[in-house]
Coordinates of C-alpha atoms and ligand atoms in Angstrom, one line a residue:
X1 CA 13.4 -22.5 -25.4
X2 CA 14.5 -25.1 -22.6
X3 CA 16.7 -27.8 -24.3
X4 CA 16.1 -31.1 -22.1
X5 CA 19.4 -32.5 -23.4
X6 CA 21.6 -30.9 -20.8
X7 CA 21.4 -29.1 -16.9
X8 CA 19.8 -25.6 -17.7
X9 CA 22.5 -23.2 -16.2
X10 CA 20.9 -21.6 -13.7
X11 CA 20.6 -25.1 -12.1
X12 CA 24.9 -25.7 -11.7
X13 CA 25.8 -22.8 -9.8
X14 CA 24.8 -22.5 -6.0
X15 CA 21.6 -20.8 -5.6
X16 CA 22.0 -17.2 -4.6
X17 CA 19.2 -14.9 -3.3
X18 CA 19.4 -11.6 -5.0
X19 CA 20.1 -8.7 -3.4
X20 CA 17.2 -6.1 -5.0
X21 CA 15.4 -4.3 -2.3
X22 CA 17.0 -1.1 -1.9
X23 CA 15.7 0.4 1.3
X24 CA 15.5 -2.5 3.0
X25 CA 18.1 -1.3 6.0
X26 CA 16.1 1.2 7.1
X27 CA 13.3 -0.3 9.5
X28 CA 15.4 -0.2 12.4
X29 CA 16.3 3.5 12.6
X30 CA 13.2 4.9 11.3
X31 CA 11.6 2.7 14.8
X32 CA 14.4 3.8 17.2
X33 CA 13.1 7.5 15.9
X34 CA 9.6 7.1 17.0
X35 CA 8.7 6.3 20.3
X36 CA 5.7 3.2 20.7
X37 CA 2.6 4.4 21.5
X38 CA 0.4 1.3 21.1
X39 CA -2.8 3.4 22.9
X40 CA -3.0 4.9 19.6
X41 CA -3.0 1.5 18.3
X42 CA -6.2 0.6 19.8
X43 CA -8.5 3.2 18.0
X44 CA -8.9 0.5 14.6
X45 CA -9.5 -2.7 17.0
X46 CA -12.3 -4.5 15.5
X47 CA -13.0 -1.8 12.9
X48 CA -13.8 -2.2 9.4
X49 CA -11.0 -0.5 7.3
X50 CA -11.9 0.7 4.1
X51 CA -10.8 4.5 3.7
X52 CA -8.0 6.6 4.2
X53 CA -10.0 9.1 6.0
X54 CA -10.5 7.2 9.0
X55 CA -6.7 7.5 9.7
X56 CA -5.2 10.1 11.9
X57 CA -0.9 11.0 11.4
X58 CA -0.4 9.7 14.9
X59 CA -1.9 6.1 14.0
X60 CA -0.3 5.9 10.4
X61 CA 3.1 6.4 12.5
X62 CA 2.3 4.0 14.9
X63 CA 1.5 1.7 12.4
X64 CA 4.3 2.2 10.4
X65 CA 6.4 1.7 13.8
X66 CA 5.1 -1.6 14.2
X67 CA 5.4 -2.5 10.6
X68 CA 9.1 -2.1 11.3
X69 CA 9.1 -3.9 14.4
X70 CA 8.1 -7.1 12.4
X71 CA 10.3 -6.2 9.1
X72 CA 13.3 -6.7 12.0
X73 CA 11.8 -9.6 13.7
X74 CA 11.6 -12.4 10.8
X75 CA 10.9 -15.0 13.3
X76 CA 8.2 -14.3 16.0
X77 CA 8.2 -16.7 18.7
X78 CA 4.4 -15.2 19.6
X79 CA 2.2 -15.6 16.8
X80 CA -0.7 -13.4 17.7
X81 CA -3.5 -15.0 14.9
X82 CA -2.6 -18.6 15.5
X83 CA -6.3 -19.1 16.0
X84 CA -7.6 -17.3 13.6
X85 CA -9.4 -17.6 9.9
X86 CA -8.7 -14.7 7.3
X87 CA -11.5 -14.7 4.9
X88 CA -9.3 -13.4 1.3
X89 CA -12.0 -12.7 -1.3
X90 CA -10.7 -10.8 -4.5
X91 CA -13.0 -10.7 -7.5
X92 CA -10.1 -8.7 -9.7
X93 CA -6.5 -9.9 -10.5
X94 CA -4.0 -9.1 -7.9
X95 CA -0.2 -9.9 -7.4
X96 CA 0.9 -7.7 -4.2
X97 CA -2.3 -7.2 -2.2
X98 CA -3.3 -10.8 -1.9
X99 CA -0.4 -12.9 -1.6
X100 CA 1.2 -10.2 0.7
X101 CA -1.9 -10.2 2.9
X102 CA -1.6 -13.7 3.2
X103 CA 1.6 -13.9 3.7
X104 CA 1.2 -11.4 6.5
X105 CA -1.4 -13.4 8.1
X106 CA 0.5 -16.6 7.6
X107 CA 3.5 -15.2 9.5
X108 CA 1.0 -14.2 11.8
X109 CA 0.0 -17.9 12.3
X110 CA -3.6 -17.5 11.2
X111 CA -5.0 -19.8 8.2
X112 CA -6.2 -18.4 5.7
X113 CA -9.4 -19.6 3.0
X114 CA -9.1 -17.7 0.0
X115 CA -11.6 -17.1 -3.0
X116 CA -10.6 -15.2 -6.6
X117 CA -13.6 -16.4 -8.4
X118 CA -17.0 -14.9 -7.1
X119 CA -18.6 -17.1 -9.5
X120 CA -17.5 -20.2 -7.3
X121 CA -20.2 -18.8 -4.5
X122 CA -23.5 -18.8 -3.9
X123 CA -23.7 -15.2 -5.8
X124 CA -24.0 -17.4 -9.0
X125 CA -27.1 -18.6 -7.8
X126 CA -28.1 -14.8 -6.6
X127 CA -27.7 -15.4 -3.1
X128 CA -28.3 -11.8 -1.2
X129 CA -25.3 -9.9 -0.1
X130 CA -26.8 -9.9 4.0
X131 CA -26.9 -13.9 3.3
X132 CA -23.6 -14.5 2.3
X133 CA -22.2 -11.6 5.0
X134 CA -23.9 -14.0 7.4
X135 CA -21.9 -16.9 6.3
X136 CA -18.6 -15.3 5.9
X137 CA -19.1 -13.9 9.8
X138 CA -19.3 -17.6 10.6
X139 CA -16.6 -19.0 8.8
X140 CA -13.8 -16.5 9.4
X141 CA -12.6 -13.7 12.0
X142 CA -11.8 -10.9 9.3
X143 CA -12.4 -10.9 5.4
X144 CA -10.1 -8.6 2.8
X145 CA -12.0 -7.5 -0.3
X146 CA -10.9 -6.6 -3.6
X147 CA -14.0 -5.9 -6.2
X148 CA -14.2 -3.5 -9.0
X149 CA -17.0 -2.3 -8.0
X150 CA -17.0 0.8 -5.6
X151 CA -20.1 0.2 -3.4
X152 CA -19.3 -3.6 -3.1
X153 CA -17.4 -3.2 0.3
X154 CA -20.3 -0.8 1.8
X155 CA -22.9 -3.1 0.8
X156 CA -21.6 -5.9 2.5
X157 CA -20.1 -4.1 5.7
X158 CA -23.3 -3.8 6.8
X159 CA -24.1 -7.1 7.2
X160 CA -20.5 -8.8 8.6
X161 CA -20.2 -9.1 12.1
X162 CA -16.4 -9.4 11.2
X163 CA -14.4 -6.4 10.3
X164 CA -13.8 -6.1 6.6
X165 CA -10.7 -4.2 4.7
X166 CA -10.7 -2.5 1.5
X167 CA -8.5 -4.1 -0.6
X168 CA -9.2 -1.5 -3.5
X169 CA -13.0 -0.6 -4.2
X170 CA -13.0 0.2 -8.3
X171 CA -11.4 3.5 -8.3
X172 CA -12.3 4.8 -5.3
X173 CA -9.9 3.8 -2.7
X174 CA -6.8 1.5 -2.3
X175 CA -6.0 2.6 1.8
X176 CA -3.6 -0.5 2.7
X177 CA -1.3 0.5 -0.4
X178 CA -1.3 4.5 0.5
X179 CA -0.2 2.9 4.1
X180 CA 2.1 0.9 2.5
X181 CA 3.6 3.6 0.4
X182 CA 4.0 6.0 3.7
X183 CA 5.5 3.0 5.3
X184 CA 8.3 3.3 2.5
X185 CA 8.7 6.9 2.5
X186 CA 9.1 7.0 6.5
X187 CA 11.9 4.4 6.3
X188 CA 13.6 6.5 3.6
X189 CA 12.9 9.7 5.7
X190 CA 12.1 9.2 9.4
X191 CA 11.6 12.8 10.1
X192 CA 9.2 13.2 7.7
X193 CA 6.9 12.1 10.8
X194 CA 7.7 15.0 13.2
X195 CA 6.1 18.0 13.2
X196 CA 9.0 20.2 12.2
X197 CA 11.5 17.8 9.6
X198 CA 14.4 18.4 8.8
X199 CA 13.6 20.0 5.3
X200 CA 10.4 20.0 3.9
X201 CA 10.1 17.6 0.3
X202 CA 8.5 18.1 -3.0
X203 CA 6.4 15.2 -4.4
X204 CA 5.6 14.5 -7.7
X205 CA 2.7 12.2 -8.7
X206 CA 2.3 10.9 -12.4
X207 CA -1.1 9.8 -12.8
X208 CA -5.1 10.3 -12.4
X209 CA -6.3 11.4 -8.6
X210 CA -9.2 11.3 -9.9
X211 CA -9.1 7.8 -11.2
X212 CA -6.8 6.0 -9.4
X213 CA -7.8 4.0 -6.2
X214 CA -4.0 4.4 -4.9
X215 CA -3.2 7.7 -5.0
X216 CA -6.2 9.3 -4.3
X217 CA -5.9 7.2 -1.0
X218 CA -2.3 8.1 -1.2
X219 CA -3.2 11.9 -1.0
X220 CA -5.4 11.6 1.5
X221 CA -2.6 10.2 3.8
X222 CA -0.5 12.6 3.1
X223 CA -2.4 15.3 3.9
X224 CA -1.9 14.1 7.5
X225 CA 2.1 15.0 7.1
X226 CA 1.3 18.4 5.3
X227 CA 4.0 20.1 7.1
X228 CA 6.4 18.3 5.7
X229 CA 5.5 18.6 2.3
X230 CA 6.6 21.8 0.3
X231 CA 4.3 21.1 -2.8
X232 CA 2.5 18.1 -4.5
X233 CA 2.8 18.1 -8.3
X234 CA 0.5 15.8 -10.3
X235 CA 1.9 15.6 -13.5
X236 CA -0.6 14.5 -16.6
X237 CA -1.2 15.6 -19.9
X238 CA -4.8 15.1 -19.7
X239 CA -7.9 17.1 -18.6
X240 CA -9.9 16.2 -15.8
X241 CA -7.1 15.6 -13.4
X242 CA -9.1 15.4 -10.4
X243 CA -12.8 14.1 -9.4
X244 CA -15.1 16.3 -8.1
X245 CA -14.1 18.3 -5.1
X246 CA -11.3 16.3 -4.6
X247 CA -8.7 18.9 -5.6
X248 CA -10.3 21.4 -2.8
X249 CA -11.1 18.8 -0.1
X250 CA -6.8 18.5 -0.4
X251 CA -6.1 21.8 -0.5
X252 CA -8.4 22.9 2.2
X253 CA -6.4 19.9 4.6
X254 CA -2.9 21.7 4.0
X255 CA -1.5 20.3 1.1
X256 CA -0.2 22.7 -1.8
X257 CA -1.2 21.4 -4.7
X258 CA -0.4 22.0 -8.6
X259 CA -0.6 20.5 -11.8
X260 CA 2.0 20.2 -14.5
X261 CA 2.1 18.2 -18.0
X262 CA 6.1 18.6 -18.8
X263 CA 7.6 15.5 -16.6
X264 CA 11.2 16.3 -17.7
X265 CA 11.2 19.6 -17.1
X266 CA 9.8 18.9 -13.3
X267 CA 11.9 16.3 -12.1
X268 CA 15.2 17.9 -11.5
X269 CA 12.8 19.5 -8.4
X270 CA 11.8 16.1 -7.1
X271 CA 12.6 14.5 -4.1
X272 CA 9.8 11.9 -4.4
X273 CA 8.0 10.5 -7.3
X274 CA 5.2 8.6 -7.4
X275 CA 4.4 6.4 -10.3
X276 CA 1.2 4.6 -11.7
X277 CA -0.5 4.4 -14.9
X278 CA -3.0 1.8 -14.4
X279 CA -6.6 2.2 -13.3
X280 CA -9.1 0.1 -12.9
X281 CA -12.4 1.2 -14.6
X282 CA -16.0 -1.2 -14.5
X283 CA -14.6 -4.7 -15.4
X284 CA -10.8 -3.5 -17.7
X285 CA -8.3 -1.4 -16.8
X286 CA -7.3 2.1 -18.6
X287 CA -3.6 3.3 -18.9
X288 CA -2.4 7.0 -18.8
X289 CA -2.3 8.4 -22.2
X290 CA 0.3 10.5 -23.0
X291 CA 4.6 9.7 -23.2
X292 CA 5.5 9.8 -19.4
X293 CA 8.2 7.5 -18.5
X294 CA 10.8 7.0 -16.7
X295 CA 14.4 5.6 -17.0
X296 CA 17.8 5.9 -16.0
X297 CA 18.7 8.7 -18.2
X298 CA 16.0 10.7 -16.8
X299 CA 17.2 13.7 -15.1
X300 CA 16.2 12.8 -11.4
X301 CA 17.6 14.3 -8.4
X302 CA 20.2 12.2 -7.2
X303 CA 18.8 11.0 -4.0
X304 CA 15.4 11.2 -5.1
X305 CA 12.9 7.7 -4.5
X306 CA 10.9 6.4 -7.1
X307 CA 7.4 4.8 -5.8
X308 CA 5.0 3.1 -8.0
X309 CA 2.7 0.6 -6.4
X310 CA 3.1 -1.9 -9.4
X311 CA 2.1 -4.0 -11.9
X312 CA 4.2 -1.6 -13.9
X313 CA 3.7 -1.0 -17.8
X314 CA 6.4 0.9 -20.0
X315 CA 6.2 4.0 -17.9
X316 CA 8.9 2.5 -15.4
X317 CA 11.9 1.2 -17.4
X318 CA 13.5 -1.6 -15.9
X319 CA 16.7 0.2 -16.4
X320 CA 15.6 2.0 -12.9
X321 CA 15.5 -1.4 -10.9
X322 CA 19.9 -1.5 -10.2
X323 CA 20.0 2.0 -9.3
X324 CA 19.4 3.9 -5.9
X325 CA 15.9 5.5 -7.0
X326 CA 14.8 2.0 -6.8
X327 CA 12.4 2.1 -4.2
X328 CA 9.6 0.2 -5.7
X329 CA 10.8 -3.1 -4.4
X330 CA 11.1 -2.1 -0.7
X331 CA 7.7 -1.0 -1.2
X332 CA 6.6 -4.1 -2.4
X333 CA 8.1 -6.1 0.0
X334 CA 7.4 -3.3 3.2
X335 CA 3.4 -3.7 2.4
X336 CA 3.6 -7.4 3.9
X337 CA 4.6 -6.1 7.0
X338 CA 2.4 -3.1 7.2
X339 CA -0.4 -5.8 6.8
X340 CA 0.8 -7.8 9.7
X341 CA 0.7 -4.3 11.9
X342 CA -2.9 -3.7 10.5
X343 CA -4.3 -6.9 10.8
X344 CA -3.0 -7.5 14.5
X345 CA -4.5 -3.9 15.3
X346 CA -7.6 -4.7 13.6
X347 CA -7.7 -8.1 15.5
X348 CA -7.6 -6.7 19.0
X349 CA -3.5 -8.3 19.4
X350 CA -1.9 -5.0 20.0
X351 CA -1.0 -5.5 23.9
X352 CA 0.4 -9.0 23.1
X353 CA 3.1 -7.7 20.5
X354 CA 4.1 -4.0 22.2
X355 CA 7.4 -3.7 23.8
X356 CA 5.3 -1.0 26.1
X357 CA 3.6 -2.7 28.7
X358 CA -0.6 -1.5 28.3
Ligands
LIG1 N1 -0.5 -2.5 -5.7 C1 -1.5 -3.4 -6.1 O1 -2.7 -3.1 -5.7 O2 -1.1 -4.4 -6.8 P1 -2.0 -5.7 -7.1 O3 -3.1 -5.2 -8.1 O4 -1.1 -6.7 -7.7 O5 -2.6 -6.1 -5.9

């Protein structure tokens, strides 16, 4: 309860930004171990975006190269989008994936015309898809979708004459997280991205593949970096793990793959660990059964990284957030600059913002 008689006191001290993003030194060296190669760049100009697959490990890098080129330039003199409209239409809740794409495109210099509320168009009134596609290619020069509904993005991609991102389709795919999430990883382990690393890491995953938008995107990414991986664990309790196909589709792109249901047993092994319970089904949500959790008791390898791509339930304790595993944040905070490095591809800005002259 705030008591109005007297300054709350938060208020009489100076105020001091916290210092909570572990992770965050590591931009620089992760770009002065990849050399810019912004040709690579070039293959998403104008594209839509919507699935992992259309990555290849030589873009993700690059990508994640620039990323860090802007997480160590917080004031561009060039904004690349300072003409530009963003069109931001999310029909679920989000925290991370909106405001950090508009805060990328802000610091881009774009403008930005957001809508949460599908209910506030013309859809209300049943206007067609290839209608309100039409409009939307007027109005603005890219448009970022969020819907619970899987074919949403497909329907209306082929009607924009504006590239369109996936912001996360339903369960099916969340591709600008799993970028974000390699992003973080790279920063914490730059040779993770050559073809023979220093040592090869095990990853853990607690959650649903077969259910959750991020980390089935999240696998498919990282079957581009296969060779550095010695084994994926997923670690649930439940059945039906995987969806159909998925598990071989993985396995036949490099990645070793198994399945275990005791967490404390596994993570002594773990050098990564990746964290979500939430997944978005029809028009709720559905949390992972069973007792996995984490804390700071839990018996993690000491310089292991914890990843979960957030909002968190009681499966991460905030007990983790002061200690060195504590990589969620940077993650959090890394995606808005992944964004910027996406979005300046996407808009055709990639020769005005490499150091490498094109
Ligand atoms: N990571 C993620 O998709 O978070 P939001 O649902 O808050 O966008």
């Amino acid at each position: 309860m705030v008591n109005r008689n007297k300054i709350h006191p938060l208020l009489i001290d100076p105020v001091t930004v916290r210092d909570g993003v572990r992770g965050i030194e590591r931009p620089k060296s992760f770009m002065e171990s990849v050399s810019e190669d912004p040709e690579v760049l070039k293959e998403i100009s104008n594209h839509h975006i919507v699935s992992a697959r259309q990555f290849s490990k030589e873009t993700v890098v690059q990508l994640c190269r620039l990323a860090a080129h802007y997480e160590t330039t917080p004031t561009l003199i060039h904004k690349p989008l300072s003409d530009k409209i963003m069109i931001s239409a999310f029909s679920e809740p989000s925290t991370r994936t909106r405001f950090s794409f508009e805060s990328a495109w802000s610091r881009l210099g774009g403008n930005v015309m957001s809508m949460t509320d599908p209910g506030t168009t013309g859809l209300a009134k049943g206007e067609s898809m290839e209608d309100i596609a039409e409009m939307f290619s007027n109005y603005g020069d890219v448009m970022v979708l969020r819907s619970s509904d899987d074919e949403m993005i497909y329907s209306i991609l082929e009607y924009l004459r504006i590239p369109v991102v996936n912001a996360g389709n339903g369960i099916d795919e969340h591709p600008t997280q799993a970028l974000s999430d390699l992003y973080t990883i790279l920063k914490w382990r730059p040779d993770l991205s050559f073809d023979s690393p220093e040592s090869k890491i095990k990853i853990g995953i607690i959650g649903t593949p077969g259910k959750m938008r991020t980390v089935r995107s999240l696998l498919l990414l990282l079957s581009y970096f296969h060779s550095a991986i010695d084994e994926i664990i997923i670690i649930n309790s439940e059945e039906g793990v995987f969806s159909e196909g998925q598990a071989e589709e993985l396995k036949h792109s490099g990645l070793s793959l198994r399945i275990e249901k005791n967490l404390e047993q596994i993570l002594p092994e773990l050098d990564v660990i990746y964290i979500n319970s939430i997944a978005w089904v029809g028009d709720t949500y559905e949390t992972l059964a069973g007792n996995l959790k984490l804390h700071a008791a839990s018996p993690l390898k000491k310089d292991a990284i914890i990843l979960h791509p957030l909002a968190r339930g009681p499966e991460l304790d905030t007990s983790l957030d002061q200690t060195e595993h504590n990589w969620y944040f940077a993650q959090a905070r890394g995606a808005v600059f992944l964004r910027m490095a996406l979005l300046t591809c996407i808009l055709q800005k990639i020769d005005q913002v490499a150091d490498v002259q094109i």
